[in-house]
Short mmCIF file of C-alpha atoms and ligand atoms in Angstrom, two decimals:
data_model
loop_
_atom_site.label_atom_id
_atom_site.label_comp_id
_atom_site.label_asym_id
_atom_site.label_seq_id
_atom_site.Cartn_x
_atom_site.Cartn_y
_atom_site.Cartn_z
CA UNK K 1171 61.65 152.81 72.82
CA UNK K 1172 58.63 152.71 75.14
CA UNK K 1173 55.23 153.46 73.58
CA UNK K 1174 52.43 154.25 76.01
CA UNK K 1175 48.97 153.84 74.53
CA UNK K 1176 45.96 156.01 75.39
CA UNK K 1177 43.57 154.53 78.01
CA UNK K 1178 40.90 153.97 75.35
CA UNK K 1179 43.24 152.17 72.91
CA UNK K 1180 42.15 148.61 72.18
CA UNK K 1181 43.90 145.32 71.47
CA UNK K 1182 43.52 145.98 67.73
CA UNK K 1183 45.51 149.24 68.03
CA UNK K 1184 48.19 147.44 70.02
CA UNK K 1185 48.41 144.61 67.46
CA UNK K 1186 48.80 147.09 64.62
CA UNK K 1187 51.76 148.74 66.36
CA UNK K 1188 53.29 145.38 67.37
CA UNK K 1189 53.10 144.21 63.74
CA UNK K 1190 54.74 147.39 62.53
CA UNK K 1191 57.58 146.92 65.02
CA UNK K 1192 58.07 143.33 63.91
CA UNK K 1193 57.94 144.16 60.21
CA UNK K 1194 60.92 146.50 60.68
CA UNK K 1195 62.93 143.64 62.16
CA UNK K 1196 62.65 144.99 65.70
CA UNK K 1197 61.71 143.06 68.84
CA UNK K 1198 58.17 143.94 70.00
CA UNK K 1199 57.19 143.76 73.68
CA UNK K 1200 53.57 143.73 74.76
CA UNK K 1201 52.90 144.85 78.33
CA UNK K 1202 49.18 145.26 78.99
CA UNK K 1203 48.50 147.07 82.28
CA UNK K 1204 45.36 147.67 84.35
CA UNK K 1205 44.97 151.24 83.09
CA UNK K 1206 47.03 151.32 79.93
CA UNK K 1207 48.97 149.20 77.54
CA UNK K 1208 52.69 149.76 77.16
CA UNK K 1209 54.57 148.55 74.09
CA UNK K 1210 58.31 148.24 73.73
CA UNK K 1211 60.39 148.30 70.56
CA UNK K 1212 63.94 147.02 70.86
CA UNK K 1213 66.74 146.81 68.38
CA UNK K 1214 68.72 148.90 65.91
CA UNK K 1215 68.28 152.62 66.67
CA UNK K 1216 68.08 153.49 62.96
CA UNK K 1217 65.12 151.13 62.50
CA UNK K 1218 63.42 152.52 65.61
CA UNK K 1219 63.62 155.94 63.93
CA UNK K 1220 61.52 154.53 61.08
CA UNK K 1221 58.54 153.63 63.27
CA UNK K 1222 56.91 157.10 63.03
CA UNK K 1223 54.22 156.56 65.63
CA UNK K 1224 54.00 160.24 66.68
CA UNK K 1225 50.73 160.79 64.83
CA UNK K 1226 49.11 157.44 65.64
CA UNK K 1227 45.80 158.28 67.39
CA UNK K 1228 46.17 155.34 69.82
CA UNK K 1229 49.55 156.56 71.09
CA UNK K 1230 49.75 158.82 74.11
CA UNK K 1231 53.51 159.08 74.76
CA UNK K 1232 56.76 157.82 73.27
CA UNK K 1233 59.81 157.60 75.52
CA UNK K 1234 63.27 156.50 74.45
CA UNK K 1235 64.96 153.92 76.73
CA UNK K 1236 68.05 155.88 77.66
CA UNK K 1237 70.08 153.11 79.30
CA UNK K 1238 72.26 150.95 77.02
CA UNK K 1239 70.67 147.81 78.50
CA UNK K 1240 66.93 147.67 77.88
CA UNK K 1241 65.18 144.49 79.06
CA UNK K 1242 67.05 144.42 82.37
CA UNK K 1243 66.51 148.13 83.04
CA UNK K 1244 63.98 149.61 85.42
CA UNK K 1245 62.98 152.06 82.68
CA UNK K 1246 61.23 149.18 80.93
CA UNK K 1247 60.18 147.10 83.99
CA UNK K 1248 59.98 149.25 87.13
CA UNK K 1249 58.95 146.39 89.47
CA UNK K 1250 61.52 144.02 91.09
CA UNK K 1251 61.82 140.60 89.45
CA UNK K 1252 61.71 137.48 91.63
CA UNK K 1253 63.84 134.52 90.55
CA UNK K 1254 63.39 131.09 92.14
CA UNK K 1255 65.86 128.20 92.25
CA UNK K 1256 63.78 125.35 93.64
CA UNK K 1257 62.50 126.57 97.01
CA UNK K 1258 65.05 129.42 97.20
CA UNK K 1259 63.74 132.85 96.14
CA UNK K 1260 65.60 136.05 95.29
CA UNK K 1261 64.19 139.56 94.89
CA UNK K 1262 61.09 141.60 95.79
CA UNK K 1263 61.62 141.11 99.52
CA UNK K 1264 62.74 137.48 99.26
CA UNK K 1265 66.23 136.59 100.52
CA UNK K 1266 67.96 133.22 100.16
CA UNK K 1267 71.40 131.80 100.84
CA UNK K 1268 73.21 129.46 98.45
CA UNK K 1269 76.01 127.50 100.11
CA UNK K 1270 78.37 124.64 99.54
CA UNK K 1271 81.94 123.86 98.65
CA UNK K 1272 83.90 125.54 95.89
CA UNK K 1273 84.08 122.22 94.03
CA UNK K 1274 82.33 118.87 94.02
CA UNK K 1275 85.21 116.62 95.11
CA UNK K 1276 83.51 113.30 95.88
CA UNK K 1277 80.08 111.94 96.79
CA UNK K 1278 81.09 111.74 100.45
CA UNK K 1279 82.45 115.32 100.61
CA UNK K 1280 79.46 116.77 98.77
CA UNK K 1281 76.81 114.92 100.78
CA UNK K 1282 78.45 115.75 104.15
CA UNK K 1283 78.62 119.44 103.25
CA UNK K 1284 75.06 119.40 101.87
CA UNK K 1285 73.71 117.98 105.13
CA UNK K 1286 75.46 120.73 107.13
CA UNK K 1287 73.93 123.54 105.07
CA UNK K 1288 70.51 121.87 105.06
CA UNK K 1289 70.61 121.71 108.85
CA UNK K 1290 71.02 125.51 108.89
CA UNK K 1291 67.88 125.99 106.77
CA UNK K 1292 69.59 126.60 103.41
CA UNK K 1293 67.59 125.46 100.35
CA UNK K 1294 70.18 125.71 97.59
CA UNK K 1295 73.51 123.91 97.29
CA UNK K 1296 76.49 125.14 95.26
CA UNK K 1297 79.54 123.28 93.96
CA UNK K 1298 81.63 123.37 90.81
CA UNK K 1299 81.95 120.34 88.56
CA UNK K 1300 83.87 122.30 85.92
CA UNK K 1301 86.42 124.54 87.63
CA UNK K 1302 88.10 127.36 85.71
CA UNK K 1303 91.47 127.50 87.51
CA UNK K 1304 94.28 130.02 87.17
CA UNK K 1305 96.85 127.22 86.96
CA UNK K 1306 96.47 124.25 84.63
CA UNK K 1307 98.04 122.12 87.39
CA UNK K 1308 95.27 122.85 89.91
CA UNK K 1309 92.24 120.57 90.41
CA UNK K 1310 90.00 121.14 87.40
CA UNK K 1311 86.83 119.56 88.81
CA UNK K 1312 85.23 116.15 88.24
CA UNK K 1313 83.32 117.22 85.12
CA UNK K 1314 80.28 115.10 84.22
CA UNK K 1315 81.04 112.78 87.16
CA UNK K 1316 80.70 115.85 89.46
CA UNK K 1317 77.35 116.73 87.87
CA UNK K 1318 76.08 113.22 88.54
CA UNK K 1319 77.16 113.44 92.19
CA UNK K 1320 75.40 116.79 92.45
CA UNK K 1321 72.22 115.32 90.99
CA UNK K 1322 72.33 112.34 93.38
CA UNK K 1323 72.91 114.53 96.45
CA UNK K 1324 70.11 116.85 95.35
CA UNK K 1325 67.73 113.87 95.14
CA UNK K 1326 68.76 112.61 98.57
CA UNK K 1327 68.59 115.95 100.39
CA UNK K 1328 65.85 117.80 98.49
CA UNK K 1329 68.22 120.75 97.99
CA UNK K 1330 68.23 122.60 94.67
CA UNK K 1331 71.64 123.04 93.04
CA UNK K 1332 73.78 125.62 91.24
CA UNK K 1333 76.90 124.82 89.26
CA UNK K 1334 79.15 126.65 86.84
CA UNK K 1335 79.02 126.02 83.11
CA UNK K 1336 82.21 127.02 81.30
CA UNK K 1337 81.56 125.88 77.73
CA UNK K 1338 78.61 125.95 75.34
CA UNK K 1339 78.97 122.21 74.77
CA UNK K 1340 78.27 121.51 78.47
CA UNK K 1341 75.09 123.61 78.71
CA UNK K 1342 72.85 120.63 77.98
CA UNK K 1343 74.46 118.40 80.63
CA UNK K 1344 74.37 121.12 83.30
CA UNK K 1345 70.74 121.80 82.42
CA UNK K 1346 69.97 118.09 82.89
CA UNK K 1347 71.72 117.63 86.25
CA UNK K 1348 71.49 121.01 88.06
CA UNK K 1349 68.68 123.41 89.00
CA UNK K 1350 70.53 126.55 87.87
CA UNK K 1351 73.55 127.67 85.86
CA UNK K 1352 76.39 129.77 87.20
CA UNK K 1353 78.30 131.87 84.71
CA UNK K 1354 81.63 132.53 86.38
CA UNK K 1355 83.56 135.80 86.52
CA UNK K 1356 85.98 134.62 83.84
CA UNK K 1357 83.14 133.97 81.41
CA UNK K 1358 80.96 137.03 82.04
CA UNK K 1359 81.67 138.27 78.54
CA UNK K 1360 81.65 134.90 76.79
CA UNK K 1361 78.80 136.02 74.57
CA UNK K 1362 78.23 132.60 72.95
CA UNK K 1363 77.84 131.06 76.40
CA UNK K 1364 75.48 133.85 77.51
CA UNK K 1365 73.37 133.25 74.40
CA UNK K 1366 73.29 129.49 75.06
CA UNK K 1367 72.04 129.83 78.66
CA UNK K 1368 69.61 132.50 77.44
CA UNK K 1369 67.97 129.81 75.32
CA UNK K 1370 67.39 127.66 78.40
CA UNK K 1371 64.56 128.19 80.88
CA UNK K 1372 66.69 127.40 83.95
CA UNK K 1373 67.81 130.30 86.18
CA UNK K 1374 71.26 131.81 85.65
CA UNK K 1375 73.54 133.30 88.29
CA UNK K 1376 75.69 135.77 86.40
CA UNK K 1377 78.87 136.70 88.24
CA UNK K 1378 80.59 140.02 87.63
CA UNK K 1379 83.86 139.76 85.71
CA UNK K 1380 87.08 140.44 87.60
CA UNK K 1381 87.63 143.66 85.65
CA UNK K 1382 84.10 144.34 84.44
CA UNK K 1383 82.17 147.55 84.97
CA UNK K 1384 78.60 147.45 86.26
CA UNK K 1385 77.41 148.53 82.81
CA UNK K 1386 79.21 145.55 81.25
CA UNK K 1387 77.61 143.22 83.81
CA UNK K 1388 74.15 144.53 82.97
CA UNK K 1389 74.83 144.26 79.23
CA UNK K 1390 75.93 140.65 79.77
CA UNK K 1391 72.61 140.04 81.56
CA UNK K 1392 70.84 141.68 78.60
CA UNK K 1393 72.34 138.99 76.32
CA UNK K 1394 70.69 136.26 78.42
CA UNK K 1395 67.31 137.98 78.84
CA UNK K 1396 67.13 139.00 75.17
CA UNK K 1397 67.37 135.31 74.21
CA UNK K 1398 64.17 134.67 76.17
CA UNK K 1399 65.38 133.66 79.64
CA UNK K 1400 64.23 136.26 82.19
CA UNK K 1401 65.53 134.27 85.21
CA UNK K 1402 68.82 136.04 85.81
CA UNK K 1403 70.36 136.69 89.23
CA UNK K 1404 73.30 139.09 89.20
CA UNK K 1405 76.20 138.42 91.53
CA UNK K 1406 78.77 140.87 92.90
CA UNK K 1407 81.87 138.79 93.71
CA UNK K 1408 84.60 141.40 93.99
CA UNK K 1409 86.77 143.07 91.37
CA UNK K 1410 90.52 143.36 90.79
CA UNK K 1411 92.00 146.54 92.24
CA UNK K 1412 95.46 147.64 93.46
CA UNK K 1413 94.63 146.19 96.89
CA UNK K 1414 96.60 143.03 97.64
CA UNK K 1415 95.51 142.32 101.23
CA UNK K 1416 92.29 140.66 100.13
CA UNK K 1417 91.76 138.35 97.13
CA UNK K 1418 89.42 140.90 95.52
CA UNK K 1419 87.76 144.18 96.44
CA UNK K 1420 84.10 143.51 97.16
CA UNK K 1421 82.35 146.39 95.42
CA UNK K 1422 79.24 146.81 97.53
CA UNK K 1423 78.49 150.09 95.72
CA UNK K 1424 77.31 147.81 92.95
CA UNK K 1425 74.37 146.55 95.01
CA UNK K 1426 72.39 149.77 95.58
CA UNK K 1427 73.53 151.10 92.19
CA UNK K 1428 72.16 148.03 90.39
CA UNK K 1429 68.97 148.28 92.45
CA UNK K 1430 68.47 151.79 91.02
CA UNK K 1431 69.08 150.74 87.43
CA UNK K 1432 67.78 147.19 87.14
CA UNK K 1433 64.82 145.11 88.31
CA UNK K 1434 66.92 141.92 88.47
CA UNK K 1435 67.83 140.44 91.86
CA UNK K 1436 71.44 140.81 92.97
CA UNK K 1437 73.29 138.53 95.37
CA UNK K 1438 76.75 138.90 96.92
CA UNK K 1439 79.61 136.39 97.10
CA UNK K 1440 81.76 137.45 100.07
CA UNK K 1441 83.87 134.27 99.78
CA UNK K 1442 85.52 135.20 96.46
CA UNK K 1443 85.02 138.89 97.30
CA UNK K 1444 87.45 138.67 100.21
CA UNK K 1445 89.28 135.31 99.92
CA UNK K 1446 89.56 135.17 103.73
CA UNK K 1447 87.07 133.15 105.79
CA UNK K 1448 87.13 135.58 108.76
CA UNK K 1449 85.85 138.35 106.49
CA UNK K 1450 82.91 136.38 105.13
CA UNK K 1451 80.49 137.04 108.03
CA UNK K 1452 81.09 140.81 108.34
CA UNK K 1453 80.85 141.33 104.57
CA UNK K 1454 77.70 139.18 104.44
CA UNK K 1455 76.07 141.52 106.94
CA UNK K 1456 77.27 144.57 104.98
CA UNK K 1457 75.84 143.06 101.78
CA UNK K 1458 72.43 142.59 103.41
CA UNK K 1459 72.52 146.12 104.85
CA UNK K 1460 73.06 147.64 101.41
CA UNK K 1461 70.18 145.73 99.82
CA UNK K 1462 71.43 142.35 98.54
CA UNK K 1463 68.73 139.78 97.73
CA UNK K 1464 70.87 136.82 98.76
CA UNK K 1465 74.32 135.43 99.44
CA UNK K 1466 76.46 132.69 97.91
CA UNK K 1467 78.88 131.28 100.45
CA UNK K 1468 81.63 128.69 100.24
CA UNK K 1469 81.64 126.17 103.06
CA UNK K 1470 83.11 122.69 103.39
CA UNK K 1471 82.74 119.93 105.99
CA UNK K 1472 86.55 120.01 106.27
CA UNK K 1473 88.02 123.19 104.67
CA UNK K 1474 91.59 122.16 105.48
CA UNK K 1475 91.25 119.26 103.05
CA UNK K 1476 89.41 121.24 100.34
CA UNK K 1477 90.80 120.81 96.81
CA UNK K 1478 90.02 124.45 95.95
CA UNK K 1479 89.41 127.70 97.85
CA UNK K 1480 89.86 126.11 101.30
CA UNK K 1481 91.19 129.36 102.81
CA UNK K 1482 87.93 131.14 102.15
CA UNK K 1483 85.60 128.22 102.94
CA UNK K 1484 83.77 128.39 106.26
CA UNK K 1485 84.08 125.63 108.87
CA UNK K 1486 80.69 124.04 109.65
CA UNK K 1487 80.42 125.86 112.97
CA UNK K 1488 81.28 129.20 111.35
CA UNK K 1489 78.60 128.58 108.75
CA UNK K 1490 75.97 127.80 111.39
CA UNK K 1491 76.91 130.96 113.27
CA UNK K 1492 76.73 133.01 110.09
CA UNK K 1493 73.19 131.79 109.38
CA UNK K 1494 72.11 132.82 112.88
CA UNK K 1495 73.93 136.16 112.83
CA UNK K 1496 72.52 137.37 109.50
CA UNK K 1497 68.87 136.90 110.55
CA UNK K 1498 68.44 140.29 112.30
CA UNK K 1499 70.10 142.03 109.31
CA UNK K 1500 67.65 140.39 106.91
CA UNK K 1501 64.76 141.37 109.15
CA UNK K 1502 65.84 144.97 109.46
CA UNK K 1503 66.12 145.15 105.66
CA UNK K 1504 62.42 144.21 105.52
CA UNK K 1505 63.20 140.98 103.71
CA UNK K 1506 62.06 137.45 104.32
CA UNK K 1507 64.64 134.65 104.64
CA UNK K 1508 63.46 131.77 102.48
C1 LIG C 362 83.24 129.92 92.20
O1 LIG C 362 82.10 130.30 92.49
O2 LIG C 362 83.80 128.94 92.74
C2 LIG C 362 84.01 130.73 91.22
C3 LIG C 362 85.00 130.19 90.50
O3 LIG C 362 83.61 132.00 91.21
P1 LIG C 362 84.10 133.26 90.31
O4 LIG C 362 83.72 132.92 88.91
O5 LIG C 362 83.34 134.40 90.89
O6 LIG C 362 85.59 133.40 90.51
MN1 LIG C 363 85.61 129.01 94.60
#
């Protein structure tokens, strides 16, 4: 519920209402504005019904929050949120690219790839240390060793880093070694994991589940934000459909739809969205045209030797070309490439 106070209402009036909200076991939100103060009450609908603020002389209007997600909705926060990962910035006109290999394979592989992306102006490096693989016989990632390589390469290059966390027990280690968490598609509804990263202050890239609706994605983000971490970047990475020609179907509808409903930044992953390296550049441009705040791209200094997702990883030259080709699209979307 959103409670809009009268222009002449004071801090004492606001405190009284905030205390009442808290005493009912609801979550109070205090949003003082230039002209008026807005208060939010979140939680169990039945308790919200017990607030009875209709006759409070300091209250001007009471509006229910109609969307099932609250903190991530534009109803509560109309202005775009900006999330930073090191020097990279996403949202409110800021556009950044995250790039790197699917997995951290070795110090040499990770550093070589990092230097290629840095050369193209990219500020944020990706790479999985814990890889959730379809087959138990596929490369599972280097684990903690991969995190240490990531940390070392970050120190040497000045790039910030993003890596996937797949288990609650690894949250602390990922927090120590990386600049941001990635919650992968397969874990989008791992509510314990969402809660754990919500208790951290580091940014979270939340990828859409392979069969998740947009509403489910936004409710998953609500789990993180409601734990106190507002730094969530949503990521459209393609969904499972009847189409077999591409690895996934990149649902670009999600981008402008999410922009209508949520203030959180949204980035697009055309690598997993298509599974085919030749489709990465055209779908990157399409993503920018429909309003994405950034891209996450798989690239490798030698994709033919990649231990995972080589077929969708860009060759260094393709990556350089992509970075040059997307610039006019970013400009015409009135965004700034950071
Ligand atoms: C990845 O980014 O390498 C990855 C496994 O992504 P997703 O969770 O979207 O499949
Ligand atoms: Mn991958």
